[in-house]
JSON list of C-alpha atoms in Angstrom, two decimals:
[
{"chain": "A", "resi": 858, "resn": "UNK", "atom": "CA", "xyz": [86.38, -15.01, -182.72]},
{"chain": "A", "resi": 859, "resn": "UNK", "atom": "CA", "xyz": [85.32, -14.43, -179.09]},
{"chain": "A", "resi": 860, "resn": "UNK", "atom": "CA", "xyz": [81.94, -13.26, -177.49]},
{"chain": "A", "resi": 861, "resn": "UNK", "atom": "CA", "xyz": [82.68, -9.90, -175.59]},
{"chain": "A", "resi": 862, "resn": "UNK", "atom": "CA", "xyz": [85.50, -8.90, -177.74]},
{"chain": "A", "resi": 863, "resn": "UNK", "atom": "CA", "xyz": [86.15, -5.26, -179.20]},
{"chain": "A", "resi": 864, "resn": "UNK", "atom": "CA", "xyz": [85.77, -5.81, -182.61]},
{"chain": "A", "resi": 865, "resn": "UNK", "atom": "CA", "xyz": [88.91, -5.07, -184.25]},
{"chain": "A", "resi": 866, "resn": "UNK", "atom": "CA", "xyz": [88.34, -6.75, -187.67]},
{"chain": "A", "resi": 867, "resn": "UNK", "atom": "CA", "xyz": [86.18, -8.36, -189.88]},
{"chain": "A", "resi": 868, "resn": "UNK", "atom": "CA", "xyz": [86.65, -11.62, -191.38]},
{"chain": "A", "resi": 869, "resn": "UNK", "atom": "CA", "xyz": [85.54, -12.72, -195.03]},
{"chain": "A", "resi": 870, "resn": "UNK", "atom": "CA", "xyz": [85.51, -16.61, -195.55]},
{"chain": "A", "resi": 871, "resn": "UNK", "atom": "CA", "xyz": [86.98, -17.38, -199.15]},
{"chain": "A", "resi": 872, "resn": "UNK", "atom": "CA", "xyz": [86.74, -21.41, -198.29]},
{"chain": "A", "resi": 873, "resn": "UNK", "atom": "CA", "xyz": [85.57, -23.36, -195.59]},
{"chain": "A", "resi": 874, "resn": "UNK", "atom": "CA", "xyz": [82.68, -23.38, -193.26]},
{"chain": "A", "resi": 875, "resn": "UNK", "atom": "CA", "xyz": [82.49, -22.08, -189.86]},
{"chain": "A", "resi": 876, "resn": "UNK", "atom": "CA", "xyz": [79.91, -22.01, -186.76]},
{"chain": "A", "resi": 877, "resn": "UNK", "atom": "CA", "xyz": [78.34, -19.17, -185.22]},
{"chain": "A", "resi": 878, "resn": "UNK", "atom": "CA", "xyz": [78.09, -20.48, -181.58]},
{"chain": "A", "resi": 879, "resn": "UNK", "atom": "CA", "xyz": [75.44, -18.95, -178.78]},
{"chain": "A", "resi": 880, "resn": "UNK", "atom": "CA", "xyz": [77.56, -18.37, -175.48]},
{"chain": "A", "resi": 881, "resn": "UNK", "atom": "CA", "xyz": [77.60, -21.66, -173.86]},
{"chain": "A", "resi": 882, "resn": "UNK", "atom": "CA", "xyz": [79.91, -22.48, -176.62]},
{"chain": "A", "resi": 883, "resn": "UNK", "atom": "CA", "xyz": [78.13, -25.84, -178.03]},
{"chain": "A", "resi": 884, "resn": "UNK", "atom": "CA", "xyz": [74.46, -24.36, -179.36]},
{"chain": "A", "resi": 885, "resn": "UNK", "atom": "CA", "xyz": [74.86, -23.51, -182.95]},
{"chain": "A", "resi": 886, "resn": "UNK", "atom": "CA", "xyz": [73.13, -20.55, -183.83]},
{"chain": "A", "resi": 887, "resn": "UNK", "atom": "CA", "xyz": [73.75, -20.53, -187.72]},
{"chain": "A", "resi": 888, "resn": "UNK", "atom": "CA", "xyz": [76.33, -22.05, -189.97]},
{"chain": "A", "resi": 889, "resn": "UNK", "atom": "CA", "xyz": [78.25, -19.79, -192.34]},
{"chain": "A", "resi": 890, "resn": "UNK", "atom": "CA", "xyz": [80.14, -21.04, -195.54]},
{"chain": "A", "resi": 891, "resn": "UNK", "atom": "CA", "xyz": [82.60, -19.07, -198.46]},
{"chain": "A", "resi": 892, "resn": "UNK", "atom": "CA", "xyz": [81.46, -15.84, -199.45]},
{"chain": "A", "resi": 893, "resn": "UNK", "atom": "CA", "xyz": [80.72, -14.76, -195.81]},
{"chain": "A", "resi": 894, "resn": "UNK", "atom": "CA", "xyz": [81.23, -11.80, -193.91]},
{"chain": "A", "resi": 895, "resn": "UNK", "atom": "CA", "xyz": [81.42, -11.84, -190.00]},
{"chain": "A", "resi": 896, "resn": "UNK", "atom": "CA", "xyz": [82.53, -9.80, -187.11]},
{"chain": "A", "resi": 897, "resn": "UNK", "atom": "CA", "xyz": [81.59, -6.90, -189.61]},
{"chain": "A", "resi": 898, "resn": "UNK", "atom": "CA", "xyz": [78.84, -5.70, -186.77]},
{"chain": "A", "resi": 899, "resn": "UNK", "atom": "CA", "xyz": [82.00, -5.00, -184.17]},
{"chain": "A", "resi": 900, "resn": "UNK", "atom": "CA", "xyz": [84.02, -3.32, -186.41]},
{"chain": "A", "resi": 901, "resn": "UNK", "atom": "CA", "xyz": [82.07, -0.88, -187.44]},
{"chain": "A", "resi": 902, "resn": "UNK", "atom": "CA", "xyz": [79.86, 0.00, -184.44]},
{"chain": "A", "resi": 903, "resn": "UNK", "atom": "CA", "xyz": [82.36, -0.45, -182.58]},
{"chain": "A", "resi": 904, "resn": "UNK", "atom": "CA", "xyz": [80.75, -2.89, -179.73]},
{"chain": "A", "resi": 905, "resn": "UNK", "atom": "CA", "xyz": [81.42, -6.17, -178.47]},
{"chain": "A", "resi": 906, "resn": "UNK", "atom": "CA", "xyz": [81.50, -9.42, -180.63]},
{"chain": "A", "resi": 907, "resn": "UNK", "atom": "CA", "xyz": [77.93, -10.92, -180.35]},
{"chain": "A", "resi": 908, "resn": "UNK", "atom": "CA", "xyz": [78.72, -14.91, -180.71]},
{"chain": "A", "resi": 909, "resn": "UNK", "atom": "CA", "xyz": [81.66, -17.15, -180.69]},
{"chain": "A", "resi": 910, "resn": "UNK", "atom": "CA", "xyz": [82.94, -18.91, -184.38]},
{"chain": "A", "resi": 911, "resn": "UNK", "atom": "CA", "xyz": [84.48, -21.36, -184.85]},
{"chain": "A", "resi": 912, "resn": "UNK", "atom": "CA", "xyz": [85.92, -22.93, -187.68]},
{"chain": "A", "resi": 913, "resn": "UNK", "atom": "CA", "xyz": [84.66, -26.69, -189.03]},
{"chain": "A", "resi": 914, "resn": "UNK", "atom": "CA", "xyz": [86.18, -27.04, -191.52]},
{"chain": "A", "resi": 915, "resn": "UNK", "atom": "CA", "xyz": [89.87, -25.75, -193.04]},
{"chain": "A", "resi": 916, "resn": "UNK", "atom": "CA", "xyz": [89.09, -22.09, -193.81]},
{"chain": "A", "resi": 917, "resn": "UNK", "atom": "CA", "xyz": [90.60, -19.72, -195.96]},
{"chain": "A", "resi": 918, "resn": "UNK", "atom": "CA", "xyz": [89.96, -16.38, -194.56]},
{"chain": "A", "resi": 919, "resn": "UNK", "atom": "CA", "xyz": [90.22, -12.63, -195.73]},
{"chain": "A", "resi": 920, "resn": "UNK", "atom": "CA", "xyz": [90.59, -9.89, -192.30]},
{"chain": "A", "resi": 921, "resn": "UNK", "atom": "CA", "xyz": [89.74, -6.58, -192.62]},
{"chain": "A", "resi": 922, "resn": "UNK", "atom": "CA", "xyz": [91.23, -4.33, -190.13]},
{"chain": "A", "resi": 923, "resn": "UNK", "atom": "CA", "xyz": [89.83, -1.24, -188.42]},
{"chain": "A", "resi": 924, "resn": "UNK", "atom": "CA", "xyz": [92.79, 1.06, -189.39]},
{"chain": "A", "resi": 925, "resn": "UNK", "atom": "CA", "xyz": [92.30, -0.51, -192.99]},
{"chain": "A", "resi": 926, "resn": "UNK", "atom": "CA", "xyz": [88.31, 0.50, -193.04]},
{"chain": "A", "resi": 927, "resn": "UNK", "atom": "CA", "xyz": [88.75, 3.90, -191.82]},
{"chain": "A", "resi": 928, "resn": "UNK", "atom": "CA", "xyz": [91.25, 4.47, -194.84]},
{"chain": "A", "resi": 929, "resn": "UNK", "atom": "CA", "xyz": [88.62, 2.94, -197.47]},
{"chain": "A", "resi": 930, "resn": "UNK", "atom": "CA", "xyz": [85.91, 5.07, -196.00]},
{"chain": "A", "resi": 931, "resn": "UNK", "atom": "CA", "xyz": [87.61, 8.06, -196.10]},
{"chain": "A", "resi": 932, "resn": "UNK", "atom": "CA", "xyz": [88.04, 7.53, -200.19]},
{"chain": "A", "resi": 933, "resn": "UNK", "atom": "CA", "xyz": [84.41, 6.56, -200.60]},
{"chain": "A", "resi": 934, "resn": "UNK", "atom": "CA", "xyz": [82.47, 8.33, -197.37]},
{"chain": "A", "resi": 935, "resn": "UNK", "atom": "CA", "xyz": [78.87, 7.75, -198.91]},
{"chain": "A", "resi": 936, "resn": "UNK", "atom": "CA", "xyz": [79.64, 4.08, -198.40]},
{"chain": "A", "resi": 937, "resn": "UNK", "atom": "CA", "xyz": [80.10, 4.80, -194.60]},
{"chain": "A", "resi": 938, "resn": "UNK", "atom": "CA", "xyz": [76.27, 5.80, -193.87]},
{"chain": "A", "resi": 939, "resn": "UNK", "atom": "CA", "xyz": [75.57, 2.65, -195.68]},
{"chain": "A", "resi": 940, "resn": "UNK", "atom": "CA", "xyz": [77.37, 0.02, -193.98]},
{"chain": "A", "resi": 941, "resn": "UNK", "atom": "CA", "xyz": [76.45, 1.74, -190.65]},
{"chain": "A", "resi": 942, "resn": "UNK", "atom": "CA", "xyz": [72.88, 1.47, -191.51]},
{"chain": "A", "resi": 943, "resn": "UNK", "atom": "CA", "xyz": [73.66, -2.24, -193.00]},
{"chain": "A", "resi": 944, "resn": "UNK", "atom": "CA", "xyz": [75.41, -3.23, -189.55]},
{"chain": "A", "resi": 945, "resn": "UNK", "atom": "CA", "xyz": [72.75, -1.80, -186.94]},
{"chain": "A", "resi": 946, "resn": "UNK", "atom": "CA", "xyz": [69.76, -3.67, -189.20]},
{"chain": "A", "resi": 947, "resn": "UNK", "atom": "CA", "xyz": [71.76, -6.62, -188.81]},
{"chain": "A", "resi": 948, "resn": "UNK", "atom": "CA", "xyz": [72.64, -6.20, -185.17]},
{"chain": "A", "resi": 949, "resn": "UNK", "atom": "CA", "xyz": [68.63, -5.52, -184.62]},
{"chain": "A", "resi": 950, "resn": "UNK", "atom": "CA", "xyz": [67.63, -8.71, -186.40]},
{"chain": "A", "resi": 951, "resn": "UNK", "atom": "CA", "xyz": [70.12, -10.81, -184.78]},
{"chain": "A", "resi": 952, "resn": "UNK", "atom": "CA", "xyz": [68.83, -9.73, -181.25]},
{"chain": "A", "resi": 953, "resn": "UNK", "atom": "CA", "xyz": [65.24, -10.69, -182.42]},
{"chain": "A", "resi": 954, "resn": "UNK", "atom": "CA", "xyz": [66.58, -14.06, -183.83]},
{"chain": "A", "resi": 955, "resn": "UNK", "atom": "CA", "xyz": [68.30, -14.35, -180.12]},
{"chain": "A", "resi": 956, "resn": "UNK", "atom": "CA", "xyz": [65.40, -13.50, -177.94]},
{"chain": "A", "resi": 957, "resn": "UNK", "atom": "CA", "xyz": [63.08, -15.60, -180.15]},
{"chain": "A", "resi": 958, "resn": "UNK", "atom": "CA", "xyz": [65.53, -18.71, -180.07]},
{"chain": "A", "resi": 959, "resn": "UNK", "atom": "CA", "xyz": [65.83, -17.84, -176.12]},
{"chain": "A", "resi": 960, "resn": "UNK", "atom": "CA", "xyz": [62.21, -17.58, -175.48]},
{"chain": "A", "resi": 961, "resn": "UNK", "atom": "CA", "xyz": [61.29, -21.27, -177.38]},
{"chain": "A", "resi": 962, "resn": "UNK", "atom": "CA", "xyz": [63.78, -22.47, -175.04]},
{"chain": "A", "resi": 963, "resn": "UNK", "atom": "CA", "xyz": [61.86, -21.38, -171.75]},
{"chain": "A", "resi": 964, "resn": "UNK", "atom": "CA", "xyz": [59.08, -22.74, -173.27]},
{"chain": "A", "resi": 965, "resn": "UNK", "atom": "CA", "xyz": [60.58, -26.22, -173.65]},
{"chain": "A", "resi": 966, "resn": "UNK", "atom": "CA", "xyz": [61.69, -25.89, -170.44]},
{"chain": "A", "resi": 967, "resn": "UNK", "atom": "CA", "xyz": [58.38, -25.09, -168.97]},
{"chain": "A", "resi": 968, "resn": "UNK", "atom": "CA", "xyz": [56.66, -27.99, -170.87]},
{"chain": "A", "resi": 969, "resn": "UNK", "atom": "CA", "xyz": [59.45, -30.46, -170.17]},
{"chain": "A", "resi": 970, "resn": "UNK", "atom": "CA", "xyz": [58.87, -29.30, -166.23]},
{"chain": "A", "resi": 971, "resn": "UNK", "atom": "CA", "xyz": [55.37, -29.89, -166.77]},
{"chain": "A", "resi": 972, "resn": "UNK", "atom": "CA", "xyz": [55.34, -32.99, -168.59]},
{"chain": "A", "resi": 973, "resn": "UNK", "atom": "CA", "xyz": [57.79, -34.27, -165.35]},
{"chain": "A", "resi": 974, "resn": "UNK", "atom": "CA", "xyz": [55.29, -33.36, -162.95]},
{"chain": "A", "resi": 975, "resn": "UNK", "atom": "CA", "xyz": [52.63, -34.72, -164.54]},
{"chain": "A", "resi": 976, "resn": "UNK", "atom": "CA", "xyz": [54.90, -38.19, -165.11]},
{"chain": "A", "resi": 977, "resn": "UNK", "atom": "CA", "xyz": [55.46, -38.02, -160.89]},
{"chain": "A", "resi": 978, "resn": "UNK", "atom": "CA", "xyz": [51.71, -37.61, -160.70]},
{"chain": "A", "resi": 979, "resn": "UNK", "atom": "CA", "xyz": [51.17, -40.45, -162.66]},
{"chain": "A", "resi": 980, "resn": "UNK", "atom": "CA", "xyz": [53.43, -43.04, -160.61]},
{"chain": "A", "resi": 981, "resn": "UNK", "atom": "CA", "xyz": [52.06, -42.06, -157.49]},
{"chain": "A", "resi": 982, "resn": "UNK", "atom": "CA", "xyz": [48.98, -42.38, -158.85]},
{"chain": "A", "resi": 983, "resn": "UNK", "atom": "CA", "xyz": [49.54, -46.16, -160.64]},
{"chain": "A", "resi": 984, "resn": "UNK", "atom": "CA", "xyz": [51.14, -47.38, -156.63]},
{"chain": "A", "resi": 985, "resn": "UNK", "atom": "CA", "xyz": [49.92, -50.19, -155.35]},
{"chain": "A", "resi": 986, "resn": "UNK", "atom": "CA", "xyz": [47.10, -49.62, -152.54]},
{"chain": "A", "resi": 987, "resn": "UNK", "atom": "CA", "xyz": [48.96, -50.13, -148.70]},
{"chain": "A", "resi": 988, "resn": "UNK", "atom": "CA", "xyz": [49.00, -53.27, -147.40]},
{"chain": "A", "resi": 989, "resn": "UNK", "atom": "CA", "xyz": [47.22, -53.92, -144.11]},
{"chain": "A", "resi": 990, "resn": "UNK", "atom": "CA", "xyz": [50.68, -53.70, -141.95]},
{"chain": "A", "resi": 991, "resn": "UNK", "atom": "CA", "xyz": [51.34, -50.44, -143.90]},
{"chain": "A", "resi": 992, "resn": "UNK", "atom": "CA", "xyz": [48.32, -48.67, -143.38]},
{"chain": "A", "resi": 993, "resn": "UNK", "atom": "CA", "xyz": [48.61, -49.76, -139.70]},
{"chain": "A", "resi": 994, "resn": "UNK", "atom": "CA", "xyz": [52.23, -48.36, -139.51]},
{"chain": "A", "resi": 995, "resn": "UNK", "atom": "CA", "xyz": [50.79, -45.04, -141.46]},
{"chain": "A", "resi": 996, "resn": "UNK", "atom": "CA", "xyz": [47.75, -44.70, -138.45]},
{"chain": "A", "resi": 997, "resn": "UNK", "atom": "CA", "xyz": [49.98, -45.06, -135.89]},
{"chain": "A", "resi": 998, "resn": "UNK", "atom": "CA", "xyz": [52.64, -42.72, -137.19]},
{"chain": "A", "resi": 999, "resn": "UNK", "atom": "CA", "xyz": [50.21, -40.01, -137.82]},
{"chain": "A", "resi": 1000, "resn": "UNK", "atom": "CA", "xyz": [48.67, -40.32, -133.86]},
{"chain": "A", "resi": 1001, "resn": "UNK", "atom": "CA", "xyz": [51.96, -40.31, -132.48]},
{"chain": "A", "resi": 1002, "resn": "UNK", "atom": "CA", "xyz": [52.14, -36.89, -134.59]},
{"chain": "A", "resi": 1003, "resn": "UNK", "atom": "CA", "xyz": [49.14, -35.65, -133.87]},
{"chain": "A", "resi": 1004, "resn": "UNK", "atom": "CA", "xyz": [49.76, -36.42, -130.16]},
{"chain": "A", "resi": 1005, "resn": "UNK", "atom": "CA", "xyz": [52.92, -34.30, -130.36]},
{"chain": "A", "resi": 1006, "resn": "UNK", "atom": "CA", "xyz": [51.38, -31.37, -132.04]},
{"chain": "A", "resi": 1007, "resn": "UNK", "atom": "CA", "xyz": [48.66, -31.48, -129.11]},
{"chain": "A", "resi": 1008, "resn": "UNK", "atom": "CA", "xyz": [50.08, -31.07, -126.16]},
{"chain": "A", "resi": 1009, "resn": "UNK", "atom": "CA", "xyz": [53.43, -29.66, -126.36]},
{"chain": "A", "resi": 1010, "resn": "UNK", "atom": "CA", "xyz": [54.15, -28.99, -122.93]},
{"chain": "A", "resi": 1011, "resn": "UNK", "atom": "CA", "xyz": [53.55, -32.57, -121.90]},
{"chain": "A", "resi": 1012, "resn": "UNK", "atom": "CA", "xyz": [55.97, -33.26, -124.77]},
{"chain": "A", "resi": 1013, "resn": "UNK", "atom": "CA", "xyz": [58.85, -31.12, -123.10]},
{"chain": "A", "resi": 1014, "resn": "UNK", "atom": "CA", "xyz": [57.83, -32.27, -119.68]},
{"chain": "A", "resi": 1015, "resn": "UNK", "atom": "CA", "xyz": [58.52, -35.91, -120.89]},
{"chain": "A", "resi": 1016, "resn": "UNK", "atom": "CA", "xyz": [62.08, -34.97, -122.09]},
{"chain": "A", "resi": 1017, "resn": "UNK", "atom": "CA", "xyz": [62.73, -33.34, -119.17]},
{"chain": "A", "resi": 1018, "resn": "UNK", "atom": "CA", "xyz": [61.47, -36.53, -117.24]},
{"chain": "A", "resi": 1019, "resn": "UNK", "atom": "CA", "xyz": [64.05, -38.79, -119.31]},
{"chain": "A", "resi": 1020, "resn": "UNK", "atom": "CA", "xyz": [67.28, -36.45, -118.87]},
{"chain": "A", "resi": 1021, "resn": "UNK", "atom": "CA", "xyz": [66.31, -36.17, -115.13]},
{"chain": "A", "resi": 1022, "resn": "UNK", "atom": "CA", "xyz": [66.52, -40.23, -114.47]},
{"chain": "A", "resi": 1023, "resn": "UNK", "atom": "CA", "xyz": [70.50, -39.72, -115.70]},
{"chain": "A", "resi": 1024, "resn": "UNK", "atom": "CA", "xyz": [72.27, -42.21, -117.98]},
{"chain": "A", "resi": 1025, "resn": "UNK", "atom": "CA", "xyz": [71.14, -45.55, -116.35]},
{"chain": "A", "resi": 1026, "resn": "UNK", "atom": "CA", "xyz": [74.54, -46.92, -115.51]},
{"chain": "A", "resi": 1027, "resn": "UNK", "atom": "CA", "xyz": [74.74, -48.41, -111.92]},
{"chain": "A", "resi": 1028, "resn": "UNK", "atom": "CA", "xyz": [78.03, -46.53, -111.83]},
{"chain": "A", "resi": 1029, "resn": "UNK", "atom": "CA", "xyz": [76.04, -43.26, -112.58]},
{"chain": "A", "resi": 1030, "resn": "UNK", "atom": "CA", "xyz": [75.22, -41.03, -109.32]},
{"chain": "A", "resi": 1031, "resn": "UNK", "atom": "CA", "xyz": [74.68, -38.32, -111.14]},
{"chain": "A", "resi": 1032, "resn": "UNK", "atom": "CA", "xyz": [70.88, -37.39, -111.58]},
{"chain": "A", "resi": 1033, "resn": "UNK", "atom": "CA", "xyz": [71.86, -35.66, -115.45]},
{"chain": "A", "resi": 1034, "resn": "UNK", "atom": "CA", "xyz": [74.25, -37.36, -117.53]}
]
């Protein structure tokens, strides 16, 4: 059974076991065995299929067609209101059961991000202090920046300088290369 199907039937497993899978196809949501109705929430609200299933074991399985439901509930129409009311509780429940299994998710995503961050923290934290040469490097870095973020004009003149001199080939009259 698909997710995003019409629901066309119901399915009734008399042997086996089967997986109810969330949409990326590998999360199990729940586990049904023999004596277990699915796809009934499709068929009779007439809505998409809520969850992939898949089979793990060698089922034996009973289908109950739309055509086939409409004929049984128009011999026993009491047991319509009933199985509607049955189907929508369960279609409720199952959406709670999804948003709650979806929100402990974000939250171990959140933590995980947090407990990463707070790992990076950590490293950088446990580096070795610079060396002399590095911290020498590291000054001189940042006043060559800090130069440059001074006086830009002085910056742009100097460029201008260097493409002025031309390519520095004796070959090379040209003043720009």
């Amino acid at each position: 059974m698909y997710k995003g199907d019409i629901g066309e039937e119901a399915y009734y497993i008399a042997d086996g076991r089967a997986s109810i899978l969330k949409a990326n196809k590998r999360t199990v949501f729940s586990r049904i065995k023999e004596g277990v109705c699915f796809g009934e929430i499709g068929l009779f609200l007439k809505c998409r299929r809520t969850y992939y299933v898949q089979a793990e074991t060698h089922c034996c399985v009973y289908v109950l067609r739309r055509s086939d439901m409409h004929a049984l509930l128009k011999k026993f129409p009491e047991v319509e209101v009933r199985v509607r009311n049955y189907s929508e509780m369960l279609l409720s429940k199952i959406q709670e059961r999804e948003a709650k299994i979806n929100n402990e998710e974000q939250k171990f995503l959140d933590n995980l991000s947090t407990i990463m961050e707070e790992k990076a923290i950590k490293e950088e934290l446990t580096k070795p202090p610079l060396t002399a040469e590095e911290r020498k490097q590291f000054e001189l870095i940042s006043i060559e920046e800090h130069k440059q973020t001074q006086n830009p004009i002085a910056n742009l003149r100097k460029k201008t300088e260097q493409t002025d001199r031309g390519c520095g080939r004796q070959q090379c009259s040209r003043s720009r290369c």
